[in-house]
Every structure is written in structure tokens, then in C-alpha cells.
PDB file of C-alpha atoms in Angstrom:
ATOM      1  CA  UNK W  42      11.720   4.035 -14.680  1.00 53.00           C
ATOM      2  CA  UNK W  43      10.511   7.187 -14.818  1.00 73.00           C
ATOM      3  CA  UNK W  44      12.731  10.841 -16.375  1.00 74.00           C
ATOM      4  CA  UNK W  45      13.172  11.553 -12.605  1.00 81.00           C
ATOM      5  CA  UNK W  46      14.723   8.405 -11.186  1.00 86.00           C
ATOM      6  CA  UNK W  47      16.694   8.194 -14.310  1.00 88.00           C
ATOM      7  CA  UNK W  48      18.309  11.414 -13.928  1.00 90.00           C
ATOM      8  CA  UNK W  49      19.148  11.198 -10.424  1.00 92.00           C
ATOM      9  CA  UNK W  50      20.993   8.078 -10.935  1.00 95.00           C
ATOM     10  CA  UNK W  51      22.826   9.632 -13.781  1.00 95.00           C
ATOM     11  CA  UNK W  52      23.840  12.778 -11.665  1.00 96.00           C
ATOM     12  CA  UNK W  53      25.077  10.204  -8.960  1.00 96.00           C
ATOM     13  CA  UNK W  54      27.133   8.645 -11.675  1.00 97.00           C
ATOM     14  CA  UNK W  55      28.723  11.348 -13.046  1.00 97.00           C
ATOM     15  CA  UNK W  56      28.919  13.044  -9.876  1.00 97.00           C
ATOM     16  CA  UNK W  57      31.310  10.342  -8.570  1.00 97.00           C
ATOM     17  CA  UNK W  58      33.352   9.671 -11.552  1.00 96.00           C
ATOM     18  CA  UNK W  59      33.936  14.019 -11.422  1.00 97.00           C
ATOM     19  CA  UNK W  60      35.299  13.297  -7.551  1.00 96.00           C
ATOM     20  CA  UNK W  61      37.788  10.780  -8.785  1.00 96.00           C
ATOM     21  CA  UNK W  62      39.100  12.961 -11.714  1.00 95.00           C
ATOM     22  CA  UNK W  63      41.162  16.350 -12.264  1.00 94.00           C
ATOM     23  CA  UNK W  64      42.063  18.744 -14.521  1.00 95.00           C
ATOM     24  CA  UNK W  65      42.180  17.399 -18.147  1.00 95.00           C
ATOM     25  CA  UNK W  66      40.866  14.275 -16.854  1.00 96.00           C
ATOM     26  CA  UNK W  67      37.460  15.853 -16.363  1.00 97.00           C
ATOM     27  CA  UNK W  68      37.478  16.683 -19.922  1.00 96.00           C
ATOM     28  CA  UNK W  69      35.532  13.385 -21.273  1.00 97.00           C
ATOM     29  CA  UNK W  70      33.812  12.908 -17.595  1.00 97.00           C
ATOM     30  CA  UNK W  71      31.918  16.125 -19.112  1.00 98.00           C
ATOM     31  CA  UNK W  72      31.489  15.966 -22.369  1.00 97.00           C
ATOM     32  CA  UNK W  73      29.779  12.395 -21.452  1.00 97.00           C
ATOM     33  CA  UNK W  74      27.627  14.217 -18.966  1.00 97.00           C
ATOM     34  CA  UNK W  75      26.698  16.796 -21.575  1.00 97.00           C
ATOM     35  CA  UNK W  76      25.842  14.109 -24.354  1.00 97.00           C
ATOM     36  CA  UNK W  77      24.045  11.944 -21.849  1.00 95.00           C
ATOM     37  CA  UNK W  78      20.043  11.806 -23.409  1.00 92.00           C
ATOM     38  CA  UNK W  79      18.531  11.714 -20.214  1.00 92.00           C
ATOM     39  CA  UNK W  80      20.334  13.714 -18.406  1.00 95.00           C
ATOM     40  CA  UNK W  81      18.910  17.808 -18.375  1.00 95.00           C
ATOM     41  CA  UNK W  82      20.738  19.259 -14.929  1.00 95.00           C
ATOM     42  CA  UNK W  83      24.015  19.502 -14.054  1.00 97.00           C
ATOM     43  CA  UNK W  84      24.626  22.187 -10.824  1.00 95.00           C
ATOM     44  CA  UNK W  85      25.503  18.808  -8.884  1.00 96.00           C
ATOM     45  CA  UNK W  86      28.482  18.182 -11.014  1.00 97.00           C
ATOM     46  CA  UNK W  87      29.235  21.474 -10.970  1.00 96.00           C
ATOM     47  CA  UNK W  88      29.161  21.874  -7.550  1.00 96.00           C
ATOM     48  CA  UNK W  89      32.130  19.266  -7.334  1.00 97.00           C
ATOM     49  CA  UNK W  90      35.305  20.403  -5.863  1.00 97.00           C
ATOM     50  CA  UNK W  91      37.430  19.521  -9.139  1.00 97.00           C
ATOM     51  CA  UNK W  92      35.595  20.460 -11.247  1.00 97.00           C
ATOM     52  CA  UNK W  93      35.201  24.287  -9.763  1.00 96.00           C
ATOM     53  CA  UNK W  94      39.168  24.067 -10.015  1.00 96.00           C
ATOM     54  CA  UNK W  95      39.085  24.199 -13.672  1.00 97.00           C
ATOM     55  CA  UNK W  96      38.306  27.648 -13.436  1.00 96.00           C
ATOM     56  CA  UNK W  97      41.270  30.197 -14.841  1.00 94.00           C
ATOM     57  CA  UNK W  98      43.110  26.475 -15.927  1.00 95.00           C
ATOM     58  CA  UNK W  99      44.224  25.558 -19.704  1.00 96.00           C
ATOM     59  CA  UNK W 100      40.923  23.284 -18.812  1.00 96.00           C
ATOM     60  CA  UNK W 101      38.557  25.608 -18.236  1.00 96.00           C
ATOM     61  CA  UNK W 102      36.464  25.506 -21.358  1.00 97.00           C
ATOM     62  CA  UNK W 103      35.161  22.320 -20.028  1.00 97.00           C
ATOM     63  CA  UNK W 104      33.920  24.526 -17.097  1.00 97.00           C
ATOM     64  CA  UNK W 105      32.523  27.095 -19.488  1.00 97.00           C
ATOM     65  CA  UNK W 106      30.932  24.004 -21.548  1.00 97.00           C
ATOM     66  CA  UNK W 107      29.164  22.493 -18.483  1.00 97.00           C
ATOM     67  CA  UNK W 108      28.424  26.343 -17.201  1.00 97.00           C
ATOM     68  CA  UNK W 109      26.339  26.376 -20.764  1.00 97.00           C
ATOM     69  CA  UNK W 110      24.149  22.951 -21.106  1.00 98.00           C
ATOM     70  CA  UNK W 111      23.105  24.000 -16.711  1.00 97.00           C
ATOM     71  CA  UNK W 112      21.860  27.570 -17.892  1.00 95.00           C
ATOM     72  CA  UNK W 113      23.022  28.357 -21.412  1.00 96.00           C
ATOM     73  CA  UNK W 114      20.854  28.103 -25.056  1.00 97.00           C
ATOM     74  CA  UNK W 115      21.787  27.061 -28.526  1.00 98.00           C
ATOM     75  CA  UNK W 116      21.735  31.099 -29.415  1.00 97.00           C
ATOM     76  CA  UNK W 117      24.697  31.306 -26.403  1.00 97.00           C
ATOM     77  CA  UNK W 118      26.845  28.485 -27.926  1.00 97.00           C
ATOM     78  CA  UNK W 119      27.084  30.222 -31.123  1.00 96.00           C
ATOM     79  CA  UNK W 120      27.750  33.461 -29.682  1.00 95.00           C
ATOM     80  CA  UNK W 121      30.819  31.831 -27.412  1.00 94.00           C
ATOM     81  CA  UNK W 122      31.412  28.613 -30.204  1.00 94.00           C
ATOM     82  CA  UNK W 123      35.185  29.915 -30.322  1.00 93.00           C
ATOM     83  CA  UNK W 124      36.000  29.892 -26.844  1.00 94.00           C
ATOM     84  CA  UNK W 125      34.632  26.276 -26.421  1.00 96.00           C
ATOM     85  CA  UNK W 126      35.115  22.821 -27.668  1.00 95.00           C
ATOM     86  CA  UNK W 127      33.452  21.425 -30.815  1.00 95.00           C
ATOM     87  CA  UNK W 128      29.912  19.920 -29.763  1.00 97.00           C
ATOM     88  CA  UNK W 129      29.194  16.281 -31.208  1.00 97.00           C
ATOM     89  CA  UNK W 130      25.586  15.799 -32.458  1.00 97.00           C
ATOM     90  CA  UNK W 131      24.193  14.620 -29.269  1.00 97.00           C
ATOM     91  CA  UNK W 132      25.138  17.635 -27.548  1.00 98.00           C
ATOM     92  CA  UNK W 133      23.835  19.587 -30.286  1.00 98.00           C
ATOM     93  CA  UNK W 134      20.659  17.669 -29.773  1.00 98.00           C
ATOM     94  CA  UNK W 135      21.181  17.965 -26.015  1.00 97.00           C
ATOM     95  CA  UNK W 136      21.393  22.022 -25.937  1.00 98.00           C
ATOM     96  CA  UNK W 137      18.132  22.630 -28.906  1.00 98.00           C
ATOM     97  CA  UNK W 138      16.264  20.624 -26.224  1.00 98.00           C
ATOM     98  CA  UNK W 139      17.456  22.616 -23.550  1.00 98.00           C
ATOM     99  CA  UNK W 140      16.979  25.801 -25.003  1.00 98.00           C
ATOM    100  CA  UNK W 141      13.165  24.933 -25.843  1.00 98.00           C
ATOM    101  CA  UNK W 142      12.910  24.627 -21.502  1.00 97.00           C
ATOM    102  CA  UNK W 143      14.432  28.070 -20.988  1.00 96.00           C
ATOM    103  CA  UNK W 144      12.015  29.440 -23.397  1.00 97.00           C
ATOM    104  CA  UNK W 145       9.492  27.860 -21.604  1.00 96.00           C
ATOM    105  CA  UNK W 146      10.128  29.430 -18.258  1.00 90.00           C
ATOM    106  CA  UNK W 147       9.033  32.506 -19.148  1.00 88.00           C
ATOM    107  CA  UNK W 148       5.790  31.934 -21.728  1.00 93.00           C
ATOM    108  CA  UNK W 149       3.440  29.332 -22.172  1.00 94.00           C
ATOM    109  CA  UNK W 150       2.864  30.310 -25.713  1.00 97.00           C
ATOM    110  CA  UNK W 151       6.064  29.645 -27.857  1.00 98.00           C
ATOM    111  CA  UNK W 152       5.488  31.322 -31.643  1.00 98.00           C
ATOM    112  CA  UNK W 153       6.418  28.998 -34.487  1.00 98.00           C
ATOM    113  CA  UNK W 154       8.697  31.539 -36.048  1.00 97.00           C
ATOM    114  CA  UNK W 155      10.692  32.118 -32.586  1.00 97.00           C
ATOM    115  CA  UNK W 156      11.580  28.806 -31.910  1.00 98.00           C
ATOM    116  CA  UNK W 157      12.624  28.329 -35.333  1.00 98.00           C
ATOM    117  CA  UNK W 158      15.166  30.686 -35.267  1.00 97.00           C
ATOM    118  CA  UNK W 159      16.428  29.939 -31.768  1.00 97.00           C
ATOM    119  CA  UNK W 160      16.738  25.861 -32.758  1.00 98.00           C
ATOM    120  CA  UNK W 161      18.001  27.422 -36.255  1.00 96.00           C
ATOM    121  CA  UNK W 162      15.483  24.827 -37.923  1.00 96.00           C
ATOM    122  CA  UNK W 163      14.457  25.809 -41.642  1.00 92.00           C
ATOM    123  CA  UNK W 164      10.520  24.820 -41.848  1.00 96.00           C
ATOM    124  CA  UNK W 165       7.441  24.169 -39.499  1.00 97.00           C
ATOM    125  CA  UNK W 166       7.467  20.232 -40.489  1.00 96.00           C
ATOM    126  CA  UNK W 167      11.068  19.931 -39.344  1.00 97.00           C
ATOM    127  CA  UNK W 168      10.424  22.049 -36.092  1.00 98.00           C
ATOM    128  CA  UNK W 169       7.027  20.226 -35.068  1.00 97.00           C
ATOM    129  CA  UNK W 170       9.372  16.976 -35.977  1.00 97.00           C
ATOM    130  CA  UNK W 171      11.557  18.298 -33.105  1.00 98.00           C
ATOM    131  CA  UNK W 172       8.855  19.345 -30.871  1.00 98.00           C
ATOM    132  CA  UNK W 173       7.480  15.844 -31.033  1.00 97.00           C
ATOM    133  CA  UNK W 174      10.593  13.423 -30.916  1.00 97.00           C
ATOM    134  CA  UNK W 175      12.632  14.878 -28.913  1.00 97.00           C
ATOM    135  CA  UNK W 176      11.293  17.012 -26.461  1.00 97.00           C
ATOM    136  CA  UNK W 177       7.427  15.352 -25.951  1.00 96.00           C
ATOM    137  CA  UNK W 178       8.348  11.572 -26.112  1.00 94.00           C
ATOM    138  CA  UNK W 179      11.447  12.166 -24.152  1.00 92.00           C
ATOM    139  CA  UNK W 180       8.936  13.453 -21.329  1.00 92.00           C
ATOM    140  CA  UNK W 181      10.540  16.834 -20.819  1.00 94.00           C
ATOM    141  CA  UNK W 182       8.096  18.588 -21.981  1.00 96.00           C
ATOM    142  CA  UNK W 183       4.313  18.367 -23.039  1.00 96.00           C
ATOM    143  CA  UNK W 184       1.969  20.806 -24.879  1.00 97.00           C
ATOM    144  CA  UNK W 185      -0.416  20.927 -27.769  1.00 97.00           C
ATOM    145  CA  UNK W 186       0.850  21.835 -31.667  1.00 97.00           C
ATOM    146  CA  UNK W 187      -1.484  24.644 -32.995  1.00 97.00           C
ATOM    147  CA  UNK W 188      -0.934  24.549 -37.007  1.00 94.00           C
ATOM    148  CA  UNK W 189      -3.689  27.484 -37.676  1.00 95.00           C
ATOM    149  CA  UNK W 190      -1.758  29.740 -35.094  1.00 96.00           C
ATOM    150  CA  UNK W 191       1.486  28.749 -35.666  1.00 97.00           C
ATOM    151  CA  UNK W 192       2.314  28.287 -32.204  1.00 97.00           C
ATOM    152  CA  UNK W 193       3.675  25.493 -29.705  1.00 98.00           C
ATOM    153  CA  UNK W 194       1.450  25.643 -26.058  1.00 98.00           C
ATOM    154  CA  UNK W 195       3.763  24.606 -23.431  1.00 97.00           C
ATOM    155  CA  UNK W 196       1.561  22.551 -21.092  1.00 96.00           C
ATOM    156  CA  UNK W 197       4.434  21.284 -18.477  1.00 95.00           C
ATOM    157  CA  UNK W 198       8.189  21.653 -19.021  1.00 95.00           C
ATOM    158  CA  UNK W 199      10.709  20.534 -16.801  1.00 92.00           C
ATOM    159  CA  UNK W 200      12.724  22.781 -15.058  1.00 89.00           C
ATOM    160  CA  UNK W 201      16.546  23.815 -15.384  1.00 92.00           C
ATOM    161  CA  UNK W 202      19.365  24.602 -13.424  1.00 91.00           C
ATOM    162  CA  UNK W 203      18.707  27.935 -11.365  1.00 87.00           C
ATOM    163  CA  UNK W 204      21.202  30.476 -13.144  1.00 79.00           C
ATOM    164  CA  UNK W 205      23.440  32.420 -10.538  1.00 74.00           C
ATOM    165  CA  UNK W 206      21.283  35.495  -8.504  1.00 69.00           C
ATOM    166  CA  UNK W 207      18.266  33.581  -9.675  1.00 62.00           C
ATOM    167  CA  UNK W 208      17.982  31.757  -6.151  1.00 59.00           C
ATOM    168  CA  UNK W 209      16.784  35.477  -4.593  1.00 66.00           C
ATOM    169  CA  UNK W 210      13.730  35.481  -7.010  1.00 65.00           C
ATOM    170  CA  UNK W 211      12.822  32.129  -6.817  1.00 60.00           C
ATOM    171  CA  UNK W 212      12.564  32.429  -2.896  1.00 72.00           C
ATOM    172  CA  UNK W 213      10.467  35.654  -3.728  1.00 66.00           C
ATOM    173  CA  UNK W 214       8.142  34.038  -5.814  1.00 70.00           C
ATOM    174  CA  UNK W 215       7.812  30.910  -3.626  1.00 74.00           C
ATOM    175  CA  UNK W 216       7.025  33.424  -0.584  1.00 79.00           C
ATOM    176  CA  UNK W 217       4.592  35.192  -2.714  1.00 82.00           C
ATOM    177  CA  UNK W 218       3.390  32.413  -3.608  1.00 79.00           C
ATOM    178  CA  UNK W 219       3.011  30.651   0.396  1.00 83.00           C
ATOM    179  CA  UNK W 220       1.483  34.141   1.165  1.00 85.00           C
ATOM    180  CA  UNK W 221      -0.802  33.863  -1.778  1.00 87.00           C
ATOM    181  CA  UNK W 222      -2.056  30.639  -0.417  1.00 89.00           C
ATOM    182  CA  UNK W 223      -2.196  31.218   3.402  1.00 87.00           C
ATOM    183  CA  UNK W 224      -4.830  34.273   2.209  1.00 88.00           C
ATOM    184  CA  UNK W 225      -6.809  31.523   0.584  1.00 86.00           C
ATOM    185  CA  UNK W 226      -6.973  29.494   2.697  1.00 88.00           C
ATOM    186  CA  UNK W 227      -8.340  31.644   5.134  1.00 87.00           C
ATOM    187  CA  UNK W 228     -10.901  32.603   3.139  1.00 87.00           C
ATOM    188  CA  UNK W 229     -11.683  28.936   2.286  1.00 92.00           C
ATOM    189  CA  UNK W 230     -11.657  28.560   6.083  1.00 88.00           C
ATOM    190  CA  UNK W 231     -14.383  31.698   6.309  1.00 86.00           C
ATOM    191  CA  UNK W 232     -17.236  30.280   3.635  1.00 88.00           C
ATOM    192  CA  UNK W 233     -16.836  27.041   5.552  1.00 92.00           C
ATOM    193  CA  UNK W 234     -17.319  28.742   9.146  1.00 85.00           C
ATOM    194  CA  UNK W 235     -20.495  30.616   7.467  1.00 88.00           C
ATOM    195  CA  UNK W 236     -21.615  27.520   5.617  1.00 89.00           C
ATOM    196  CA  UNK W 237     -21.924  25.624   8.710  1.00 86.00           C
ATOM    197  CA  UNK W 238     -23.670  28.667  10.473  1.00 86.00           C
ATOM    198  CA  UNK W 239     -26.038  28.911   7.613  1.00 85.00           C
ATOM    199  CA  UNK W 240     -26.426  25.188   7.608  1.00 87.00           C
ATOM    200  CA  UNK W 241     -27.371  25.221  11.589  1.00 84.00           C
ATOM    201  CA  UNK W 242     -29.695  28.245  10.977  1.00 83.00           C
ATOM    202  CA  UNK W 243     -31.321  26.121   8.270  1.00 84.00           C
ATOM    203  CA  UNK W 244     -31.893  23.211  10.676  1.00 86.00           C
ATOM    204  CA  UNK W 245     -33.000  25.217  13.621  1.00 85.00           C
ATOM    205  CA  UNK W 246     -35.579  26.823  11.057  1.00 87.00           C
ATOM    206  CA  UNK W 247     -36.712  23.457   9.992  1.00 87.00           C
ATOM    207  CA  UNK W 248     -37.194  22.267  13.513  1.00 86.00           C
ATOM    208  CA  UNK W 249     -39.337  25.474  14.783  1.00 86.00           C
ATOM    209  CA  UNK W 250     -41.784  24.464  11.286  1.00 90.00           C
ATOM    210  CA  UNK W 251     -42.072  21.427  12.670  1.00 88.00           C
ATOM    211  CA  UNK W 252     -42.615  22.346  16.244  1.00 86.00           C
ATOM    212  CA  UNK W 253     -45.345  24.384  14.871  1.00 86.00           C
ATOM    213  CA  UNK W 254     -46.543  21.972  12.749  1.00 87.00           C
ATOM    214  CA  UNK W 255     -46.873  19.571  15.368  1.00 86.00           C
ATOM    215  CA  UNK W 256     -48.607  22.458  17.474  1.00 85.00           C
ATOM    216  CA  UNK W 257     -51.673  22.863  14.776  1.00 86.00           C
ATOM    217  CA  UNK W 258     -51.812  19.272  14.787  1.00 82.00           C
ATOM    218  CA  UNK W 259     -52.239  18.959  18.575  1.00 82.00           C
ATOM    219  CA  UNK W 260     -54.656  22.047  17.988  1.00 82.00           C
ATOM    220  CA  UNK W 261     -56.832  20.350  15.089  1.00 80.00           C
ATOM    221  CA  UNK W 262     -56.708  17.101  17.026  1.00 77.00           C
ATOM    222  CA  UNK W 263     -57.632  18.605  20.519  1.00 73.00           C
ATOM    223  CA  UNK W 264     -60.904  20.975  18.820  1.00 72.00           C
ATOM    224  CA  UNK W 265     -61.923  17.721  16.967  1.00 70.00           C
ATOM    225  CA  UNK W 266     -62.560  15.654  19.883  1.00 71.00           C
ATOM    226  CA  UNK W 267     -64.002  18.399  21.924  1.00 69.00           C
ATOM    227  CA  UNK W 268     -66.567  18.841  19.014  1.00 68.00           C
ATOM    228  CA  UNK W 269     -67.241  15.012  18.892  1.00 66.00           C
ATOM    229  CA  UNK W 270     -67.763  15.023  22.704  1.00 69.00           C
ATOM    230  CA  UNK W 271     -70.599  18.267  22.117  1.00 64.00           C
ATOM    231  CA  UNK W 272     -72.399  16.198  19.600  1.00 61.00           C
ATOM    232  CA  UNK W 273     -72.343  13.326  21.552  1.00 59.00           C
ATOM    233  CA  UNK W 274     -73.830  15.099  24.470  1.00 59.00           C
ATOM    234  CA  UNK W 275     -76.454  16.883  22.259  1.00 58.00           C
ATOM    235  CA  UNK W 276     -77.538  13.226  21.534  1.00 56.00           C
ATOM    236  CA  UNK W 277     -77.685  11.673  24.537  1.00 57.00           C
ATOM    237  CA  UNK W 278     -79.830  14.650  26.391  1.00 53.00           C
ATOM    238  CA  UNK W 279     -83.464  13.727  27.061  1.00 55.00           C
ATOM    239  CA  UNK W 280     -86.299  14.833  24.435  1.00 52.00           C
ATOM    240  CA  UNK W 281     -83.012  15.540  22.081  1.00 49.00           C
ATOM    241  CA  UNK W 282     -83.086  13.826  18.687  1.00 48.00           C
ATOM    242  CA  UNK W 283     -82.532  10.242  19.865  1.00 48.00           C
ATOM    243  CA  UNK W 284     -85.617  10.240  21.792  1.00 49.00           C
ATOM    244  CA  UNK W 285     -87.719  12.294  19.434  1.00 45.00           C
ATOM    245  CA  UNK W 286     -87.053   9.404  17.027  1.00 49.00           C
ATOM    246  CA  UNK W 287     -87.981   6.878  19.141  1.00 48.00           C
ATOM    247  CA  UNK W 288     -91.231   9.055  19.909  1.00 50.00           C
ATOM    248  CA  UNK W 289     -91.592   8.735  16.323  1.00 52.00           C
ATOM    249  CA  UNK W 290     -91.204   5.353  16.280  1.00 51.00           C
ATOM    250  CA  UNK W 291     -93.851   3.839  18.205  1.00 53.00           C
ATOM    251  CA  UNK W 292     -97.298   3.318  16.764  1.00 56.00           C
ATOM    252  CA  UNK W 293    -100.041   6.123  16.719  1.00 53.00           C
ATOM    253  CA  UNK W 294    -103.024   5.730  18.808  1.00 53.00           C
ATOM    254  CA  UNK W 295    -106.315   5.629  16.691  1.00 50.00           C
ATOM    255  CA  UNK W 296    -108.630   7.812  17.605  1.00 52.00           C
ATOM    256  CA  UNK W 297    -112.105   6.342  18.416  1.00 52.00           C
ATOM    257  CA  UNK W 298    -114.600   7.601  16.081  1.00 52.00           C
ATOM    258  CA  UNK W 299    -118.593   7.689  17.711  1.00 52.00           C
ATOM    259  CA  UNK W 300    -121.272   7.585  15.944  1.00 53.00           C
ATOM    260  CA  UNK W 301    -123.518  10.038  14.549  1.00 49.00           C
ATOM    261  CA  UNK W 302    -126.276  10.426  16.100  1.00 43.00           C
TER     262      UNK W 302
END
């Protein structure tokens, strides 16, 4: 089963046990959610009825705590750790892994040194540990280590929750983007349209060479049999050569010699 499939059967889950809970109830729905390994978006569960309802409730940390593993970071947690409930070590886990996609958004090139002090992780060994077993081999993201430059290069990541007001510039980029390719494609369109015009100029050149060609052979053909008809008429005239040779042939008369007298 692949990360997709998984993780739309674990929103369904979740998403139905949130629908049949309410206020303090919803407490462990989410922090189950939130520790679930292979589960990385959670604006479905948000978007639940009860679960908006928590908001201005003695419950509503558990809003604020789902609010941060759909768009938050590590670096947010412990900037807002007092207004929210202790994280176990799978959330912990859940959020570093997290906060490596949001970084990812934005650059392709991740420096050694800034991931290690937004995962708060203490040397490269234990970050490229990180990088490796629980971000790669969970399939959420793939790249290639660079040791020499000290950098991670973010290949494919997989994407997050859109934050709210992001919606407006992800349209904007998707219609840049569709306009982008509409212009290409018309140009694709363009070489192909001269392509083929080249390509039927190409074979209407190639037939007029051989029209032509076949024109000097007619030509060459036609002058050699005229000349083989003039010899043969040279030969067959009478006194030509034939007959000259025959002349030739025939014995010479011998002159009669008389006698002295």
C-alpha cells in the first residue's frame, strides 16, 4: 500500500471518530491523529464541525495542537510549548518530520547547519541519521546527502496542509503556471506546423530531382538510339563500308603478262 492510500484511509478514520466526539472527548481523537506515523495532513479533521467548536473552549489547545502539526514547525512548538499540551515522542518525531517539508517548499537546497538548528539535532551523523530513517524510508521525502557541501538536496517532498490566505497564491501560481504551458504549447504546435511544411518542401524537392532525372535519362536514351539508327544507315548504304569490304574480299584478277617480243 502505498504513503497515499495509507493516508487517506487514516484521514477517513480519524475523520469519523472526530464526527462522533465533542469537546474534551476530541482530546485523545487528536493527539492519536497527531502521533499517527503515516499520517502528514490534517485540514480534513480540521474541517470537522466539532472540532472547529473547540475554538475559545477550556479545549481549545487541542485546536491550537492540530492547527500546528497541519501548518506549524518544531521552531513554532517551542515558541507556543506553554500554551499547548506536552508532546509524546512520536509527535515530537511527527512535527521534526514535518518541519523538514515546510522547509522544503520553499528551497531545494537545505544547508546542513539550518536544518540542524530547526530539528535542534547536535551533529551531521545524527541529522543525516534523521534525514535517512525517517523522512527518506518513510517515502515523504527523497533527495541526495552531499557530505563535501554540507547540504541535503530535496529531490521530491510531499506536500502540507495549505496555511490560511495561502489558497490565493497557490491558484496564482497554478494559473501562471496553465498560462505558462498553453504558450508552450503553442509554440510546440508552431515547429510542428513548420516541420511538416519543411518536410513537404523536402519531398516535393526530391520528386522534381527525380522528374529531372528521369528526363536526362529519357534524353540519353532517346540520342543513343537515334545515333545507333545513323550508324546503321551509314552501313547499310551502297559502296559504304560493308560493300567496300566485300569488294575487298573477292579475289584479284591477274593480269595477263605477253611476251616480249
Amino acid at each position: 500500500m502505498d504513503i497515499e492510500q495509507r493516508q487517506a484511509e487514516l484521514i477517513y478514520h480519524f475523520v469519523k471518530q472526530a464526527s462522533n466526539q465533542k469537546g474534551s472527548a476530541l482530546g485523545p481523537v487528536i493527539i492519536e491523529a497527531t502521533s499517527q506515523p503515516w499520517l502528514f495532513a490534517f485540514s480534513e479533521i480540521l474541517a470537522v464541525p466539532s472540532v472547529a467548536e473547540l475554538e475559545g473552549t477550556e479545549n481549545s489547545a487541542y485546536l491550537d495542537l492540530l492547527r500546528l502539526f497541519a501548518h506549524g514547525t518544531w521552531t513554532d512548538y517551542k515558541s507556543n510549548a506553554g500554551h499547548l499540551p506536552q508532546l509524546l515522542p512520536d509527535q515530537v518525531l511527527k512535527l521534526k518530520q514535518l518541519t523538514v517539508l515546510t522547509l522544503a517548499e520553499t528551497n531545494k537546497v537545505l544547508p546542513y547547519d539550518q536544518l540542524m538548528q530547526e530539528l535542534d539535532v547536535s551533529n551531521v551523523r545524527e541529522l543525516e541519521d534523521f534525514l535517512i530513517n525517517e523522512c527518506m524510508y518513510a517515502g515523504i521525502v527523497r533527495g541526495k546527502l552531499d557530505q563535501l557541501r554540507r547540504c541535503f538536496e530535496v529531490q521530491f517532498a510531499a506536500g502540507r496542509d495549505l496555511r490560511p490566505g495561502q489558497l490565493g497564491s497557490m491558484i496564482q501560481t497554478l494559473s501562471n503556471w496553465l498560462t505558462t504551458s498553453d504558450n508552450l504549447l503553442v509554440s510546440i504546435q508552431e515547429k510542428i506546423k513548420w516541420a511538416d511544411t519543411m518536410n513537404e518542401s523536402d519531398k516535393k524537392h526530391q520528386k522534381d530531382i527525380e522528374d529531372r532525372m528521369e528526363e536526362v535519362k529519357k534524353s540519353l536514351s532517346h540520342k543513343a538510339d537515334v545515333d545507333f539508327r545513323g550508324h546503321e544507315e551509314i552501313y547499310s548504304e551502297p559502296g559504304g563500308v560493308m560493300d567496300y569490304e566485300e569488294d575487298r574480299s573477292r579475289p584479284k584478277r591477274c593480269r595477263r603478262r605477253h611476251p616480249m617480243s
